[in-house]
Amino acid sequence: MPRFLALLPLLLCAMATPVQADDVTDLAARIDRLIASRMSTETVIAAPSADDAEFLRRAYLDLGGRIPPSTRVRKFLADKNPRKRREVVDQLLDSSLYVVQFSNVWRKALLPETAADPQARVLVPGFEGWLRQKLAEDTSYAAMVREIVTVPLTPTGTPQQQLQLRNRPSPLAFYQAKQIKPENLAASTARTFLGIRIECAQCHDHPFDSWKQGEFWSFAAFFAGMQRQGQGGFLAAISEVAERRELKIPGTDTSVGPVYLDGSKPPPGETRGARQLLADWMITASNPYFSRAAVNRLWAHQFGIGLVDPPDDFTADNPPSHPEVLDLLATEFAGHGFDVRFILRVLCATDAYRRTSRLTDPSQGDPRLFSRMAVKGLSPEQIFDSLAQATGYIATAADRQLAIPGRPNSPRNEFLELFRDESSRPTQQRTTILQALALMNGSFIAEATSLDRSRTLAAVADFPALGTADRIEALYLASLGRRPRPGEQTRLVAYVDGGGASKDSRQALADVFWALLNSSEFLLNH
Amino acid sequence: MTPFPRMTRRQWLALSAAGALAAPASGWFGQVASAAAATRRRSCILLWMSGGPTQTDTFDMKPDHANGGPFRPLLTTVPGLQFSQHLPRLAMQAEHLAILRSMSTQEGDHQRATFKMRTGYLPQGPIHYPTLGSMLSKELSDGASPLPSFISVAPYRFLSPAAFGPGFLGPEYAPLIVGDGTPVPVPAGGLADYSQGLRVQNLQQSEGINRVRADARLGLLDRLESDFGAQRPDVPALSHRSVYRQAVRMMRSESVSAFNLDDEPESLRDDYGRNRFGQGCLLARRLVERGVPFVEVSLNGVDGQVQLGWDTHQNNFDTVKSLSSTLDSGWATLLGDLHLRGLLESTLVIWMGEFGRTPTINSNQGRDHFPKAWTTVLAGGGIRGGQAVGRTSADGNEVADRPISTGDLLATACGALGVDAQRQNMSNVGRPIRLVDPEASVIEGVLG
């Protein structure tokens, strides 16, 4: 009862008025003060603000999943409006680019299995379709999670029928990816939505309590009714015995009933489904772990490093770098109706997010102090979509379809396969030799840097009445999203006018474009 | 003044792994390096048998028991040691092989067992354990070869993909994969071109780009990189630059000719077997010869099929007979070839799958999963060959002597390679993890 009283005014407030501009600025300023005070304690000097080009590219990659088109860069650089950074963030968050990018982001967080296991990838289209629907409808995070946790499970037929239905938007994949096992579901529900690793036997000093086998299985008992129907791998049909609440601990004769992670139990005589009860307990403003886990994930997405890092490991021996920032964001997230875009607006408005990634002072060594922006690797989708943006590649129908495991079948799918990296965090991402070879010598880049076949390059090379400097600037804007610096300009004009290695200035322009597309400045988010 | 006075231990590790701190590192570890240089650097070849190979029809024959099946034992060059009749060429190489007949493990599910045998650990929560090749190549590499340190031929990864990756060690230690698991196309009326299937993609410069122009492009790129990297000493940027250098070095090195199997005499290629596994074994020799520390070759099926070939629930004997023929030519020729070139003493060869198969024959003339008592083989460098270690009961159902765990096997392999099995790597959860479970021990009498 108290939790509903606490929630009510907040929800009303969020529904009645659109987000106040001041909320964003105020909250960003409070966060910056906390970050600054920690830096001053540690005698760290913050890096200066990124210039407009650096900021625009970063915001596009983080929120829109690709680099900005060069026309947008030109417009942004020319814009004199002091609120333009705020405005471009708002535009991105209202665009379909955001919907696509964040359905990727949430899919990777909620279905990590699909990155690691090619067989699980049959689950992607249905789940992403559902996420896109929810994001396009501006569903709150809490409502989205509730829908996942409480999705009705009715037997849906044979694996063949499932296969036909797999593209239908549905959050069911969350269960299928966990192979419908109560223990997997318990572990990922706790980890994904609450940031708590209950499966880890090492978690002796846990904020809720010390974890024992019985407690783990009691939490898993919320999923006791789940049943897998026959064979069919990830597409096996699911049913649920709604009244089943007991689970036998494997290897013992003990059966346990459902107990929440704070030790409380659903009231006796409660007739609603176990998963309903679980969702009620989990998704409230008074459950601090739910909001904290979500905002920490958003922070990690924007900054490359979580306030708690790794982002889903909220254990006592892994404290947050800035506990006050985490609490503040969590409270405001709940207070704003679990609105993800509100939090993203705030993060993008902080000085911390707007700093350059250049190391400008020796004191900026510790990335967890956020004194400069971290350099992040791109996701496979970001790499391909940015290449497509830069080179004017037009996606084909095959590019929009799912790859068949082990048999890449479109340029986009080949890139997604080649750049897949389930192991490391964005700030620790490393290039592989096969990636380097594909970017240097592969057919996609060969076409993109061919005067006959590349749209961007051909347009730049053939447009009449452009000087060499203009052509080089156009290639820089298309790929790096910035103008060349004076030194670069001079050097490259000389290279191109001299005809480069092939004694042909159009070919020399192709060489410049090749180098830009292979550069870490292009291939990383910074 | 040092450039990064506030670097944490984890950052330092990350940066030094990316090559940023090469100079101080070589200063600190110089002594160790020169001590190691006194002995020849070792390599490891893992022959991975997807699906779990039967011990009863290969290296632990039970001719006097109903479980033995129709295969007859064959005398080898080592008195008292018998193999299956379908491994005649290996029988001639028996002096190099230590047959570990008392493997005793717990996992009977492909996915978990594959993970356990290939990483030494069970899949556990959030920790991304690295595969054997990533761990050992990291220890064995001296950075001198222009080729990658870990090359994997035709892995079948789909059932347990995490067991084939570098895990928390990161993509830097990922295998370079060739013959990526898709079936080799066979032209009508022709022979499958297995050498084409084992090439590295995108090794040649794009059409129309000659060396002079490629150099000019790399020159332009290098300038961009030094401008960007000078102010951003972060792992992704450092790794980009070092991997590009490595890739160019590899493209232009003499060593990359390792992948041109056509350079070998036709007769030797025939001896290895004109199939993906056989040609993969030949490639392994060519790579080890050029200083690659870890190569794995998977035998997933006969005639280039890609599946869990050894998973013989039905029709065990026909399948194992043809798999044995592929295995026998590839492996025996590899051992002979390495020996001839003086490479066998410094090359450890491991033969294993995820588990063995039931001694009892099921109603489909098949054998099922069996982790309780089965066989793996160590051969070559550092191994006292010509012996069987451990023993199973007369019916093959129990280990009768010296049970060997996964950890014991891996610790012994480390011993043969001169690698400290208790070395630690920092994991993705910030906890150091040893190469091999500390409770494991080196199998007695196996190291030579």
GROMACS .gro file of C-alpha atoms in nm, chain A residues 73-347:
model
  275
   73VAL     CA    1   2.696   1.843  -4.010
   74ARG     CA    2   2.718   2.155  -4.226
   75LYS     CA    3   2.386   2.282  -4.094
   76PHE     CA    4   2.481   2.215  -3.734
   77LEU     CA    5   2.819   2.383  -3.763
   78ALA     CA    6   2.658   2.692  -3.918
   79ASP     CA    7   2.376   2.709  -3.660
   80LYS     CA    8   2.422   2.998  -3.417
   81ASN     CA    9   2.148   2.891  -3.174
   82PRO     CA   10   2.303   2.835  -2.829
   83ARG     CA   11   2.045   2.559  -2.761
   84LYS     CA   12   2.138   2.363  -3.072
   85ARG     CA   13   2.297   2.071  -2.883
   86ARG     CA   14   1.981   2.028  -2.681
   87GLU     CA   15   1.770   2.051  -2.995
   88VAL     CA   16   1.961   1.795  -3.194
   89VAL     CA   17   1.930   1.550  -2.905
   90ASP     CA   18   1.553   1.609  -2.897
   91GLN     CA   19   1.530   1.559  -3.273
   92LEU     CA   20   1.726   1.236  -3.258
   93LEU     CA   21   1.514   1.102  -2.973
   94ASP     CA   22   1.200   1.172  -3.178
   95SER     CA   23   1.338   1.007  -3.491
   96SER     CA   24   1.310   0.654  -3.622
   97LEU     CA   25   1.688   0.627  -3.590
   98TYR     CA   26   1.643   0.624  -3.212
   99VAL     CA   27   1.382   0.350  -3.234
  100VAL     CA   28   1.613   0.128  -3.439
  101GLN     CA   29   1.923   0.200  -3.234
  102PHE     CA   30   1.758   0.144  -2.898
  103SER     CA   31   1.578  -0.169  -3.007
  104ASN     CA   32   1.930  -0.296  -3.077
  105VAL     CA   33   2.056  -0.173  -2.742
  106TRP     CA   34   1.771  -0.329  -2.544
  107ARG     CA   35   1.780  -0.650  -2.746
  108LYS     CA   36   2.148  -0.699  -2.661
  109ALA     CA   37   2.082  -0.628  -2.295
  110LEU     CA   38   1.774  -0.848  -2.268
  111LEU     CA   39   1.876  -1.128  -2.506
  112PRO     CA   40   2.254  -1.153  -2.470
  113GLU     CA   41   2.219  -1.510  -2.599
  114THR     CA   42   2.157  -1.381  -2.951
  115ALA     CA   43   2.505  -1.231  -2.968
  116ALA     CA   44   2.676  -1.547  -2.850
  117ASP     CA   45   2.471  -1.818  -3.012
  118PRO     CA   46   2.386  -1.817  -3.383
  119GLN     CA   47   2.096  -2.057  -3.321
  120ALA     CA   48   1.932  -1.810  -3.085
  121ARG     CA   49   1.927  -1.553  -3.364
  122VAL     CA   50   1.599  -1.691  -3.499
  123LEU     CA   51   1.452  -1.508  -3.201
  124VAL     CA   52   1.578  -1.167  -3.306
  125PRO     CA   53   1.316  -1.047  -3.558
  126GLY     CA   54   1.014  -1.108  -3.337
  127PHE     CA   55   1.176  -0.954  -3.033
  128GLU     CA   56   1.319  -0.654  -3.213
  129GLY     CA   57   0.988  -0.601  -3.387
  130TRP     CA   58   0.820  -0.589  -3.048
  131LEU     CA   59   1.083  -0.353  -2.906
  132ARG     CA   60   1.044  -0.121  -3.205
  133GLN     CA   61   0.669  -0.112  -3.152
  134LYS     CA   62   0.712  -0.027  -2.785
  135LEU     CA   63   0.975   0.241  -2.849
  136ALA     CA   64   0.773   0.395  -3.130
  137GLU     CA   65   0.469   0.408  -2.899
  138ASP     CA   66   0.686   0.570  -2.631
  139THR     CA   67   0.601   0.299  -2.379
  140SER     CA   68   0.767   0.356  -2.041
  141TYR     CA   69   1.048   0.127  -1.935
  142ALA     CA   70   0.842  -0.003  -1.645
  143ALA     CA   71   0.552  -0.093  -1.872
  144MET     CA   72   0.788  -0.263  -2.114
  145VAL     CA   73   0.944  -0.476  -1.844
  146ARG     CA   74   0.604  -0.560  -1.700
  147GLU     CA   75   0.493  -0.679  -2.040
  148ILE     CA   76   0.798  -0.906  -2.069
  149VAL     CA   77   0.760  -1.050  -1.721
  150THR     CA   78   0.388  -1.111  -1.748
  151VAL     CA   79   0.349  -1.207  -2.116
  152PRO     CA   80   0.069  -1.466  -2.144
  153LEU     CA   81   0.197  -1.810  -2.228
  154THR     CA   82  -0.042  -2.015  -2.428
  155PRO     CA   83   0.070  -2.321  -2.616
  156THR     CA   84   0.148  -2.200  -2.965
  157GLY     CA   85   0.185  -2.519  -3.158
  158THR     CA   86   0.468  -2.708  -3.320
  159PRO     CA   87   0.815  -2.571  -3.383
  160GLN     CA   88   0.716  -2.539  -3.750
  161GLN     CA   89   0.424  -2.317  -3.659
  162GLN     CA   90   0.650  -2.126  -3.419
  163LEU     CA   91   0.895  -2.076  -3.700
  164GLN     CA   92   0.624  -1.917  -3.910
  165LEU     CA   93   0.520  -1.698  -3.618
  166ARG     CA   94   0.869  -1.600  -3.523
  167ASN     CA   95   0.857  -1.263  -3.695
  168ARG     CA   96   0.540  -1.164  -3.513
  169PRO     CA   97   0.626  -0.894  -3.259
  170SER     CA   98   0.636  -1.051  -2.913
  171PRO     CA   99   0.851  -1.046  -2.599
  172LEU     CA  100   0.825  -1.426  -2.578
  173ALA     CA  101   1.184  -1.459  -2.697
  174PHE     CA  102   1.297  -1.358  -2.348
  175TYR     CA  103   1.168  -1.696  -2.226
  176GLN     CA  104   1.281  -1.893  -2.529
  177ALA     CA  105   1.636  -1.756  -2.509
  178LYS     CA  106   1.654  -1.877  -2.146
  179GLN     CA  107   1.538  -2.215  -2.271
  180ILE     CA  108   1.231  -2.185  -2.049
  181LYS     CA  109   1.426  -2.306  -1.746
  182PRO     CA  110   1.318  -2.151  -1.413
  183GLU     CA  111   1.680  -2.124  -1.296
  184ASN     CA  112   1.791  -1.940  -1.612
  185LEU     CA  113   1.489  -1.712  -1.594
  186ALA     CA  114   1.548  -1.632  -1.229
  187ALA     CA  115   1.914  -1.555  -1.286
  188SER     CA  116   1.855  -1.332  -1.589
  189THR     CA  117   1.553  -1.156  -1.442
  190ALA     CA  118   1.758  -1.060  -1.138
  191ARG     CA  119   2.062  -0.964  -1.340
  192THR     CA  120   1.890  -0.782  -1.626
  193PHE     CA  121   1.624  -0.588  -1.439
  194LEU     CA  122   1.775  -0.553  -1.092
  195GLY     CA  123   2.149  -0.572  -1.159
  196ILE     CA  124   2.178  -0.854  -0.909
  197ARG     CA  125   2.380  -1.164  -0.980
  198ILE     CA  126   2.215  -1.430  -0.773
  199GLU     CA  127   2.361  -1.714  -0.977
  200CYS     CA  128   2.710  -1.625  -0.868
  201ALA     CA  129   2.807  -1.836  -0.571
  202GLN     CA  130   3.078  -1.583  -0.486
  203CYS     CA  131   2.824  -1.317  -0.387
  204HIS     CA  132   2.868  -1.367  -0.016
  205ASP     CA  133   2.834  -1.006   0.090
  206HIS     CA  134   2.517  -0.916  -0.088
  207PRO     CA  135   2.312  -0.602  -0.029
  208PHE     CA  136   1.986  -0.796   0.003
  209ASP     CA  137   2.126  -1.086   0.193
  210SER     CA  138   2.378  -1.362   0.158
  211TRP     CA  139   2.274  -1.599  -0.114
  212LYS     CA  140   2.206  -1.957  -0.040
  213GLN     CA  141   2.091  -2.228  -0.269
  214GLY     CA  142   1.746  -2.229  -0.115
  215GLU     CA  143   1.698  -1.858  -0.173
  216PHE     CA  144   1.801  -1.885  -0.535
  217TRP     CA  145   1.552  -2.163  -0.598
  218SER     CA  146   1.280  -1.981  -0.403
  219PHE     CA  147   1.318  -1.690  -0.642
  220ALA     CA  148   1.320  -1.932  -0.936
  221ALA     CA  149   0.991  -2.071  -0.805
  222PHE     CA  150   0.815  -1.765  -0.954
  223PHE     CA  151   0.877  -1.942  -1.283
  224ALA     CA  152   0.786  -2.290  -1.154
  225GLY     CA  153   0.490  -2.329  -1.386
  226MET     CA  154   0.689  -2.285  -1.706
  227GLN     CA  155   0.696  -2.589  -1.927
  228ARG     CA  156   0.873  -2.660  -2.246
  229GLN     CA  157   0.670  -2.856  -2.498
  230GLY     CA  158   0.879  -3.120  -2.670
  231GLN     CA  159   1.185  -3.050  -2.882
  232GLY     CA  160   1.254  -2.763  -3.117
  233GLY     CA  161   1.556  -2.581  -2.972
  234PHE     CA  162   1.491  -2.215  -2.909
  235LEU     CA  163   1.157  -2.239  -3.083
  236ALA     CA  164   1.006  -2.507  -2.861
  237ALA     CA  165   0.651  -2.422  -2.761
  238ILE     CA  166   0.590  -2.299  -2.406
  239SER     CA  167   0.301  -2.355  -2.174
  240GLU     CA  168   0.244  -2.263  -1.813
  241VAL     CA  169   0.073  -2.438  -1.527
  242ALA     CA  170  -0.044  -2.119  -1.363
  243GLU     CA  171  -0.121  -2.270  -1.022
  244ARG     CA  172   0.215  -2.442  -0.983
  245ARG     CA  173   0.421  -2.250  -0.726
  246GLU     CA  174   0.662  -2.511  -0.598
  247LEU     CA  175   1.001  -2.601  -0.736
  248LYS     CA  176   1.219  -2.896  -0.640
  249ILE     CA  177   1.583  -2.810  -0.579
  250PRO     CA  178   1.778  -3.042  -0.811
  251GLY     CA  179   1.975  -3.312  -0.635
  252THR     CA  180   1.769  -3.277  -0.315
  253ASP     CA  181   1.425  -3.380  -0.191
  254THR     CA  182   1.340  -3.024  -0.091
  255SER     CA  183   1.068  -2.825  -0.263
  256VAL     CA  184   1.043  -2.449  -0.223
  257GLY     CA  185   0.775  -2.187  -0.287
  258PRO     CA  186   0.824  -1.835  -0.425
  259VAL     CA  187   1.011  -1.581  -0.209
  260TYR     CA  188   1.117  -1.233  -0.324
  261LEU     CA  189   1.480  -1.131  -0.306
  262ASP     CA  190   1.418  -0.912   0.000
  263GLY     CA  191   1.292  -1.217   0.188
  264SER     CA  192   0.923  -1.126   0.174
  265LYS     CA  193   0.661  -1.362   0.031
  266PRO     CA  194   0.346  -1.313  -0.171
  267PRO     CA  195   0.052  -1.299   0.073
  268PRO     CA  196  -0.118  -1.637   0.128
  269GLY     CA  197  -0.437  -1.682  -0.069
  270GLU     CA  198  -0.310  -1.460  -0.350
  271THR     CA  199  -0.465  -1.601  -0.664
  272ARG     CA  200  -0.301  -1.394  -0.935
  273GLY     CA  201  -0.028  -1.559  -1.141
  274ALA     CA  202   0.318  -1.591  -0.991
  275ARG     CA  203   0.474  -1.380  -1.263
  276GLN     CA  204   0.220  -1.101  -1.201
  277LEU     CA  205   0.323  -1.099  -0.837
  278LEU     CA  206   0.688  -1.091  -0.932
  279ALA     CA  207   0.632  -0.794  -1.164
  280ASP     CA  208   0.438  -0.607  -0.892
  281TRP     CA  209   0.725  -0.647  -0.648
  282MET     CA  210   0.996  -0.566  -0.896
  283ILE     CA  211   0.849  -0.266  -1.074
  284THR     CA  212   0.781  -0.001  -0.813
  285ALA     CA  213   0.941   0.326  -0.731
  286SER     CA  214   1.018   0.182  -0.388
  287ASN     CA  215   1.235  -0.097  -0.525
  288PRO     CA  216   1.562   0.094  -0.566
  289TYR     CA  217   1.734  -0.184  -0.759
  290PHE     CA  218   1.496  -0.166  -1.053
  291SER     CA  219   1.560   0.201  -1.130
  292ARG     CA  220   1.927   0.190  -1.046
  293ALA     CA  221   1.992  -0.101  -1.279
  294ALA     CA  222   1.812   0.079  -1.563
  295VAL     CA  223   1.978   0.420  -1.529
  296ASN     CA  224   2.317   0.260  -1.482
  297ARG     CA  225   2.271   0.076  -1.810
  298LEU     CA  226   2.180   0.402  -1.983
  299TRP     CA  227   2.482   0.573  -1.829
  300ALA     CA  228   2.706   0.289  -1.946
  301HIS     CA  229   2.561   0.318  -2.295
  302GLN     CA  230   2.634   0.690  -2.316
  303PHE     CA  231   2.972   0.693  -2.139
  304GLY     CA  232   3.109   0.348  -2.224
  305ILE     CA  233   3.155   0.276  -1.852
  306GLY     CA  234   2.880   0.233  -1.593
  307LEU     CA  235   2.864   0.414  -1.262
  308VAL     CA  236   2.858   0.052  -1.147
  309ASP     CA  237   3.085  -0.137  -1.379
  310PRO     CA  238   3.041  -0.402  -1.520
  311PRO     CA  239   2.691  -0.253  -1.549
  312ASP     CA  240   2.498  -0.558  -1.429
  313ASP     CA  241   2.710  -0.635  -1.126
  314PHE     CA  242   2.563  -0.454  -0.825
  315THR     CA  243   2.753  -0.635  -0.554
  316ALA     CA  244   2.892  -0.497  -0.230
  317ASP     CA  245   3.248  -0.547  -0.347
  318ASN     CA  246   3.177  -0.357  -0.670
  319PRO     CA  247   3.056  -0.017  -0.548
  320PRO     CA  248   2.945   0.263  -0.781
  321SER     CA  249   3.200   0.530  -0.867
  322HIS     CA  250   2.946   0.805  -0.787
  323PRO     CA  251   2.676   0.664  -0.555
  324GLU     CA  252   2.497   1.000  -0.525
  325VAL     CA  253   2.470   1.034  -0.902
  326LEU     CA  254   2.327   0.684  -0.928
  327ASP     CA  255   2.069   0.747  -0.656
  328LEU     CA  256   1.975   1.083  -0.798
  329LEU     CA  257   1.921   0.946  -1.147
  330ALA     CA  258   1.730   0.645  -1.014
  331THR     CA  259   1.495   0.865  -0.813
  332GLU     CA  260   1.435   1.101  -1.102
  333PHE     CA  261   1.381   0.809  -1.342
  334ALA     CA  262   1.105   0.673  -1.120
  335GLY     CA  263   0.978   1.027  -1.066
  336HIS     CA  264   0.946   1.081  -1.440
  337GLY     CA  265   0.741   0.770  -1.502
  338PHE     CA  266   1.043   0.555  -1.598
  339ASP     CA  267   1.090   0.763  -1.913
  340VAL     CA  268   1.412   0.648  -2.082
  341ARG     CA  269   1.426   0.946  -2.314
  342PHE     CA  270   1.415   1.184  -2.022
  343ILE     CA  271   1.726   1.024  -1.875
  344LEU     CA  272   1.900   1.032  -2.214
  345ARG     CA  273   1.817   1.401  -2.251
  346VAL     CA  274   1.969   1.465  -1.910
  347LEU     CA  275   2.285   1.265  -1.977
   0.00000   0.00000   0.00000
